[in-house]
N, CA, C and O atoms as CSV, one atom per row, in Angstrom:
chain,resi,resn,atom,element,x,y,z
A,1,PRO,N,N,116.480,116.366,1.693
A,1,PRO,CA,C,117.525,115.525,2.248
A,1,PRO,C,C,118.798,116.327,2.535
A,1,PRO,O,O,119.074,117.321,1.864
A,2,ALA,N,N,119.552,115.902,3.506
A,2,ALA,CA,C,120.783,116.589,3.899
A,2,ALA,C,C,121.905,116.291,2.907
A,2,ALA,O,O,121.942,115.223,2.296
A,3,VAL,N,N,122.811,117.242,2.759
A,3,VAL,CA,C,123.970,117.057,1.895
A,3,VAL,C,C,124.720,115.806,2.344
A,3,VAL,O,O,124.961,115.612,3.535
A,4,GLY,N,N,125.082,114.972,1.393
A,4,GLY,CA,C,125.795,113.735,1.683
A,4,GLY,C,C,124.885,112.533,1.865
A,4,GLY,O,O,125.348,111.394,1.794
A,5,SER,N,N,123.591,112.767,2.102
A,5,SER,CA,C,122.662,111.640,2.222
A,5,SER,C,C,122.287,111.141,0.824
A,5,SER,O,O,122.560,111.815,-0.169
A,6,THR,N,N,121.674,109.983,0.746
A,6,THR,CA,C,121.285,109.415,-0.542
A,6,THR,C,C,119.795,109.147,-0.588
A,6,THR,O,O,119.145,108.968,0.442
A,7,PHE,N,N,119.270,109.122,-1.794
A,7,PHE,CA,C,117.898,108.689,-2.022
A,7,PHE,C,C,117.835,108.052,-3.401
A,7,PHE,O,O,118.715,108.272,-4.233
A,8,THR,N,N,116.800,107.266,-3.641
A,8,THR,CA,C,116.645,106.565,-4.907
A,8,THR,C,C,115.508,107.200,-5.697
A,8,THR,O,O,114.405,107.376,-5.179
A,9,LEU,N,N,115.779,107.540,-6.952
A,9,LEU,CA,C,114.734,108.088,-7.806
A,9,LEU,C,C,113.726,106.977,-8.108
A,9,LEU,O,O,114.105,105.917,-8.607
A,10,PRO,N,N,112.453,107.209,-7.813
A,10,PRO,CA,C,111.455,106.146,-7.947
A,10,PRO,C,C,110.870,106.049,-9.351
A,10,PRO,O,O,111.096,106.913,-10.197
A,11,GLU,N,N,110.124,104.995,-9.575
A,11,GLU,CA,C,109.235,104.925,-10.733
A,11,GLU,C,C,108.115,105.921,-10.453
A,11,GLU,O,O,107.889,106.280,-9.297
A,12,VAL,N,N,107.426,106.362,-11.467
A,12,VAL,CA,C,106.325,107.297,-11.256
A,12,VAL,C,C,105.012,106.535,-11.091
A,12,VAL,O,O,104.859,105.423,-11.597
A,13,GLU,N,N,104.082,107.140,-10.383
A,13,GLU,CA,C,102.774,106.526,-10.176
A,13,GLU,C,C,101.799,106.894,-11.283
A,13,GLU,O,O,100.864,106.148,-11.573
A,14,TYR,N,N,102.023,108.043,-11.895
A,14,TYR,CA,C,101.108,108.547,-12.915
A,14,TYR,C,C,101.864,108.750,-14.224
A,14,TYR,O,O,102.917,109.386,-14.241
A,15,ILE,N,N,101.333,108.213,-15.315
A,15,ILE,CA,C,101.900,108.438,-16.647
A,15,ILE,C,C,100.792,109.014,-17.512
A,15,ILE,O,O,99.741,108.390,-17.666
A,16,PRO,N,N,101.011,110.201,-18.083
A,16,PRO,CA,C,99.982,110.811,-18.923
A,16,PRO,C,C,99.614,109.888,-20.093
A,16,PRO,O,O,100.474,109.204,-20.646
A,17,GLU,N,N,98.362,109.879,-20.451
A,17,GLU,CA,C,97.878,109.040,-21.548
A,17,GLU,C,C,98.647,109.365,-22.832
A,17,GLU,O,O,98.813,110.530,-23.194
A,18,GLY,N,N,99.107,108.320,-23.506
A,18,GLY,CA,C,99.825,108.489,-24.761
A,18,GLY,C,C,101.327,108.678,-24.606
A,18,GLY,O,O,102.040,108.793,-25.602
A,19,TYR,N,N,101.818,108.711,-23.367
A,19,TYR,CA,C,103.237,108.932,-23.100
A,19,TYR,C,C,103.866,107.696,-22.461
A,19,TYR,O,O,103.162,106.814,-21.970
A,20,THR,N,N,105.187,107.643,-22.473
A,20,THR,CA,C,105.980,106.627,-21.796
A,20,THR,C,C,106.937,107.345,-20.853
A,20,THR,O,O,107.524,108.364,-21.217
A,21,PHE,N,N,107.095,106.818,-19.645
A,21,PHE,CA,C,108.050,107.397,-18.694
A,21,PHE,C,C,109.458,107.097,-19.183
A,21,PHE,O,O,109.800,105.938,-19.420
A,22,ALA,N,N,110.288,108.149,-19.339
A,22,ALA,CA,C,111.646,107.993,-19.868
A,22,ALA,C,C,112.711,108.040,-18.783
A,22,ALA,O,O,113.833,107.582,-19.002
A,23,GLY,N,N,112.381,108.584,-17.623
A,23,GLY,CA,C,113.360,108.723,-16.550
A,23,GLY,C,C,113.240,110.096,-15.915
A,23,GLY,O,O,112.201,110.748,-16.016
A,24,TRP,N,N,114.290,110.525,-15.271
A,24,TRP,CA,C,114.324,111.794,-14.549
A,24,TRP,C,C,115.367,112.716,-15.165
A,24,TRP,O,O,116.365,112.247,-15.711
A,25,THR,N,N,115.142,114.016,-15.082
A,25,THR,CA,C,116.089,115.000,-15.588
A,25,THR,C,C,116.126,116.201,-14.657
A,25,THR,O,O,115.160,116.474,-13.945
A,26,THR,N,N,117.227,116.907,-14.666
A,26,THR,CA,C,117.317,118.150,-13.894
A,26,THR,C,C,117.054,119.355,-14.793
A,26,THR,O,O,117.094,120.497,-14.336
A,27,THR,N,N,116.785,119.100,-16.066
A,27,THR,CA,C,116.482,120.163,-17.026
A,27,THR,C,C,114.994,120.470,-16.986
A,27,THR,O,O,114.169,119.577,-17.184
A,28,ASP,N,N,114.651,121.705,-16.735
A,28,ASP,CA,C,113.251,122.122,-16.669
A,28,ASP,C,C,112.780,122.516,-18.071
A,28,ASP,O,O,113.101,123.600,-18.557
A,29,ILE,N,N,112.024,121.638,-18.711
A,29,ILE,CA,C,111.486,121.894,-20.041
A,29,ILE,C,C,110.098,122.494,-19.866
A,29,ILE,O,O,109.260,121.914,-19.176
A,30,THR,N,N,109.842,123.640,-20.478
A,30,THR,CA,C,108.555,124.313,-20.275
A,30,THR,C,C,107.526,123.975,-21.346
A,30,THR,O,O,106.358,124.339,-21.213
A,31,GLU,N,N,107.938,123.290,-22.400
A,31,GLU,CA,C,107.000,122.880,-23.448
A,31,GLU,C,C,107.549,121.632,-24.116
A,31,GLU,O,O,108.684,121.233,-23.852
A,32,GLU,N,N,106.749,121.010,-24.983
A,32,GLU,CA,C,107.228,119.831,-25.687
A,32,GLU,C,C,108.388,120.205,-26.602
A,32,GLU,O,O,108.362,121.244,-27.262
A,33,VAL,N,N,109.397,119.353,-26.633
A,33,VAL,CA,C,110.557,119.577,-27.488
A,33,VAL,C,C,110.890,118.285,-28.233
A,33,VAL,O,O,110.444,117.206,-27.842
A,34,ASN,N,N,111.666,118.394,-29.296
A,34,ASN,CA,C,112.042,117.222,-30.088
A,34,ASN,C,C,113.455,116.739,-29.804
A,34,ASN,O,O,113.937,115.812,-30.455
A,35,VAL,N,N,114.118,117.354,-28.844
A,35,VAL,CA,C,115.485,116.968,-28.480
A,35,VAL,C,C,115.487,116.582,-27.000
A,35,VAL,O,O,114.959,117.312,-26.162
A,36,ALA,N,N,116.076,115.444,-26.689
A,36,ALA,CA,C,116.133,114.983,-25.298
A,36,ALA,C,C,117.023,115.910,-24.478
A,36,ALA,O,O,117.988,116.469,-24.998
A,37,PRO,N,N,116.700,116.075,-23.195
A,37,PRO,CA,C,117.610,116.814,-22.312
A,37,PRO,C,C,118.971,116.128,-22.304
A,37,PRO,O,O,119.078,114.934,-22.587
A,38,GLU,N,N,120.010,116.894,-21.977
A,38,GLU,CA,C,121.372,116.357,-21.969
A,38,GLU,C,C,121.507,115.172,-21.011
A,38,GLU,O,O,122.214,114.209,-21.309
A,39,THR,N,N,120.837,115.240,-19.876
A,39,THR,CA,C,120.943,114.185,-18.876
A,39,THR,C,C,119.575,113.590,-18.586
A,39,THR,O,O,118.648,114.306,-18.208
A,40,VAL,N,N,119.449,112.284,-18.760
A,40,VAL,CA,C,118.247,111.548,-18.371
A,40,VAL,C,C,118.713,110.440,-17.432
A,40,VAL,O,O,119.580,109.640,-17.785
A,41,ILE,N,N,118.133,110.399,-16.233
A,41,ILE,CA,C,118.557,109.465,-15.185
A,41,ILE,C,C,117.468,108.424,-14.992
A,41,ILE,O,O,116.299,108.776,-14.835
A,42,ALA,N,N,117.828,107.166,-15.001
A,42,ALA,CA,C,116.867,106.077,-14.872
A,42,ALA,C,C,116.270,106.016,-13.467
A,42,ALA,O,O,116.937,106.322,-12.479
A,43,ALA,N,N,115.003,105.616,-13.400
A,43,ALA,CA,C,114.392,105.329,-12.101
A,43,ALA,C,C,115.192,104.205,-11.454
A,43,ALA,O,O,115.683,103.308,-12.140
A,44,GLY,N,N,115.320,104.257,-10.142
A,44,GLY,CA,C,116.105,103.259,-9.417
A,44,GLY,C,C,117.538,103.683,-9.176
A,44,GLY,O,O,118.274,103.014,-8.450
A,45,THR,N,N,117.945,104.804,-9.788
A,45,THR,CA,C,119.297,105.318,-9.591
A,45,THR,C,C,119.407,105.964,-8.216
A,45,THR,O,O,118.552,106.757,-7.823
A,46,GLU,N,N,120.457,105.622,-7.494
A,46,GLU,CA,C,120.692,106.220,-6.177
A,46,GLU,C,C,121.436,107.537,-6.367
A,46,GLU,O,O,122.464,107.589,-7.041
A,47,ILE,N,N,120.910,108.585,-5.772
A,47,ILE,CA,C,121.467,109.926,-5.890
A,47,ILE,C,C,122.086,110.328,-4.552
A,47,ILE,O,O,121.456,110.174,-3.506
A,48,THR,N,N,123.302,110.836,-4.579
A,48,THR,CA,C,123.924,111.411,-3.383
A,48,THR,C,C,123.695,112.908,-3.435
A,48,THR,O,O,124.067,113.568,-4.406
A,49,VAL,N,N,123.090,113.437,-2.404
A,49,VAL,CA,C,122.747,114.851,-2.361
A,49,VAL,C,C,124.020,115.664,-2.222
A,49,VAL,O,O,124.811,115.465,-1.299
A,50,GLY,N,N,124.203,116.592,-3.166
A,50,GLY,CA,C,125.361,117.477,-3.141
A,50,GLY,C,C,124.876,118.909,-3.165
A,50,GLY,O,O,124.819,119.578,-2.134
A,51,ASN,N,N,124.530,119.366,-4.341
A,51,ASN,CA,C,124.031,120.720,-4.513
A,51,ASN,C,C,122.511,120.705,-4.605
A,51,ASN,O,O,121.890,119.653,-4.755
A,52,ASP,N,N,121.939,121.870,-4.515
A,52,ASP,CA,C,120.498,122.023,-4.657
A,52,ASP,C,C,120.097,121.593,-6.063
A,52,ASP,O,O,120.630,122.129,-7.035
A,53,ALA,N,N,119.185,120.652,-6.200
A,53,ALA,CA,C,118.747,120.184,-7.519
A,53,ALA,C,C,117.287,119.773,-7.449
A,53,ALA,O,O,116.797,119.347,-6.403
A,54,THR,N,N,116.603,119.904,-8.567
A,54,THR,CA,C,115.231,119.425,-8.708
A,54,THR,C,C,115.231,118.383,-9.820
A,54,THR,O,O,115.796,118.616,-10.888
A,55,TYR,N,N,114.604,117.244,-9.578
A,55,TYR,CA,C,114.510,116.168,-10.557
A,55,TYR,C,C,113.081,116.125,-11.078
A,55,TYR,O,O,112.131,116.023,-10.301
A,56,TYR,N,N,112.933,116.203,-12.403
A,56,TYR,CA,C,111.629,116.211,-13.039
A,56,TYR,C,C,111.399,114.896,-13.774
A,56,TYR,O,O,112.309,114.370,-14.415
A,57,ALA,N,N,110.179,114.366,-13.680
A,57,ALA,CA,C,109.828,113.175,-14.446
A,57,ALA,C,C,109.766,113.571,-15.926
A,57,ALA,O,O,109.187,114.600,-16.274
A,58,LEU,N,N,110.361,112.754,-16.785
A,58,LEU,CA,C,110.409,113.025,-18.220
A,58,LEU,C,C,109.614,111.952,-18.960
A,58,LEU,O,O,109.780,110.758,-18.710
A,59,TYR,N,N,108.762,112.387,-19.862
A,59,TYR,CA,C,107.917,111.479,-20.634
A,59,TYR,C,C,108.172,111.668,-22.123
A,59,TYR,O,O,108.547,112.755,-22.562
A,60,THR,N,N,107.966,110.611,-22.891
A,60,THR,CA,C,108.094,110.704,-24.341
A,60,THR,C,C,106.821,110.192,-24.996
A,60,THR,O,O,106.059,109.419,-24.413
A,61,ARG,N,N,106.622,110.636,-26.195
A,61,ARG,CA,C,105.562,110.085,-27.038
A,61,ARG,C,C,106.046,110.159,-28.471
A,61,ARG,O,O,106.862,111.018,-28.805
A,62,SER,N,N,105.553,109.268,-29.326
A,62,SER,CA,C,105.919,109.289,-30.735
A,62,SER,C,C,104.906,110.108,-31.500
A,62,SER,O,O,103.702,109.979,-31.279
A,63,GLU,N,N,105.380,110.943,-32.389
A,63,GLU,CA,C,104.499,111.711,-33.258
A,63,GLU,C,C,104.244,110.901,-34.512
A,63,GLU,O,O,105.182,110.541,-35.223
A,64,THR,N,N,103.002,110.615,-34.785
A,64,THR,CA,C,102.692,109.800,-35.953
A,64,THR,C,C,102.901,110.568,-37.255
A,64,THR,O,O,103.178,109.959,-38.288
A,65,VAL,N,N,102.776,111.879,-37.223
A,65,VAL,CA,C,102.934,112.678,-38.438
A,65,VAL,C,C,104.386,112.703,-38.897
A,65,VAL,O,O,104.671,112.484,-40.074
A,66,THR,N,N,105.313,112.971,-37.961
A,66,THR,CA,C,106.722,113.104,-38.325
A,66,THR,C,C,107.527,111.846,-38.030
A,66,THR,O,O,108.630,111.677,-38.550
A,67,GLY,N,N,106.983,110.965,-37.199
A,67,GLY,CA,C,107.726,109.777,-36.796
A,67,GLY,C,C,108.796,110.071,-35.769
A,67,GLY,O,O,109.557,109.180,-35.390
A,68,GLY,N,N,108.863,111.327,-35.309
A,68,GLY,CA,C,109.868,111.721,-34.329
A,68,GLY,C,C,109.415,111.467,-32.908
A,68,GLY,O,O,108.277,111.062,-32.672
A,69,THR,N,N,110.303,111.705,-31.970
A,69,THR,CA,C,109.998,111.574,-30.556
A,69,THR,C,C,109.842,112.960,-29.956
A,69,THR,O,O,110.622,113.867,-30.247
A,70,VAL,N,N,108.841,113.114,-29.127
A,70,VAL,CA,C,108.584,114.377,-28.448
A,70,VAL,C,C,108.842,114.160,-26.967
A,70,VAL,O,O,108.422,113.144,-26.414
A,71,TYR,N,N,109.523,115.091,-26.314
A,71,TYR,CA,C,109.839,114.999,-24.889
A,71,TYR,C,C,109.017,116.034,-24.126
A,71,TYR,O,O,108.863,117.172,-24.570
A,72,GLN,N,N,108.496,115.626,-22.980
A,72,GLN,CA,C,107.662,116.525,-22.188
A,72,GLN,C,C,107.863,116.219,-20.716
A,72,GLN,O,O,107.991,115.058,-20.327
A,73,LEU,N,N,107.892,117.260,-19.899
A,73,LEU,CA,C,107.924,117.076,-18.451
A,73,LEU,C,C,106.509,117.107,-17.932
A,73,LEU,O,O,105.636,117.755,-18.510
A,74,GLU,N,N,106.288,116.416,-16.859
A,74,GLU,CA,C,105.000,116.467,-16.170
A,74,GLU,C,C,105.253,117.195,-14.865
A,74,GLU,O,O,105.973,116.693,-14.002
A,75,HIS,N,N,104.674,118.361,-14.712
A,75,HIS,CA,C,104.969,119.213,-13.553
A,75,HIS,C,C,104.020,118.971,-12.382
A,75,HIS,O,O,103.719,119.896,-11.627
A,76,ARG,N,N,103.558,117.761,-12.229
A,76,ARG,CA,C,102.744,117.434,-11.054
A,76,ARG,C,C,103.665,117.333,-9.847
A,76,ARG,O,O,104.783,116.830,-9.962
A,77,ARG,N,N,103.220,117.794,-8.721
A,77,ARG,CA,C,104.053,117.832,-7.510
A,77,ARG,C,C,104.618,116.472,-7.164
A,77,ARG,O,O,105.765,116.378,-6.728
A,78,ARG,N,N,103.842,115.414,-7.347
A,78,ARG,CA,C,104.314,114.086,-6.959
A,78,ARG,C,C,105.399,113.552,-7.896
A,78,ARG,O,O,106.048,112.554,-7.584
A,79,ASP,N,N,105.600,114.202,-9.028
A,79,ASP,CA,C,106.607,113.747,-9.972
A,79,ASP,C,C,107.815,114.673,-10.012
A,79,ASP,O,O,108.504,114.777,-11.027
A,80,ARG,N,N,108.056,115.339,-8.897
A,80,ARG,CA,C,109.185,116.259,-8.841
A,80,ARG,C,C,109.832,116.109,-7.464
A,80,ARG,O,O,109.139,116.104,-6.446
A,81,TYR,N,N,111.144,115.988,-7.437
A,81,TYR,CA,C,111.869,115.846,-6.180
A,81,TYR,C,C,112.904,116.948,-6.075
A,81,TYR,O,O,113.671,117.175,-7.011
A,82,ARG,N,N,112.929,117.617,-4.970
A,82,ARG,CA,C,113.881,118.706,-4.749
A,82,ARG,C,C,114.829,118.296,-3.626
A,82,ARG,O,O,114.397,117.827,-2.572
A,83,CYS,N,N,116.113,118.475,-3.863
A,83,CYS,CA,C,117.081,118.179,-2.806
A,83,CYS,C,C,118.209,119.171,-2.855
A,83,CYS,O,O,119.133,119.095,-2.045
C-alpha cells in the first residue's frame, strides 16, 4: 500500500491447533516466548501506512505444566502483511 493509504488488519483464516489468535504485532519472534511483544494490535484495527512495516499474526497457548502463557508467531505467508 502507498504511504498515507489505510488498510484494516483482518482476522486470520488459519489458527494452529492448540493456539488462540491474539492479534497482530510488528515484533518478529523467532521462537516461543513467555513474554508478550510490546505491541499487540487487534484484528479490525485500521492502519495508516507510514513507514515500512510487517505485521505478524500472534498466537497464544496455555502451558499446562507451568500455567503460563506462551506466545508464538505463525510465519505462513497468508498471516503476514507488509506495507
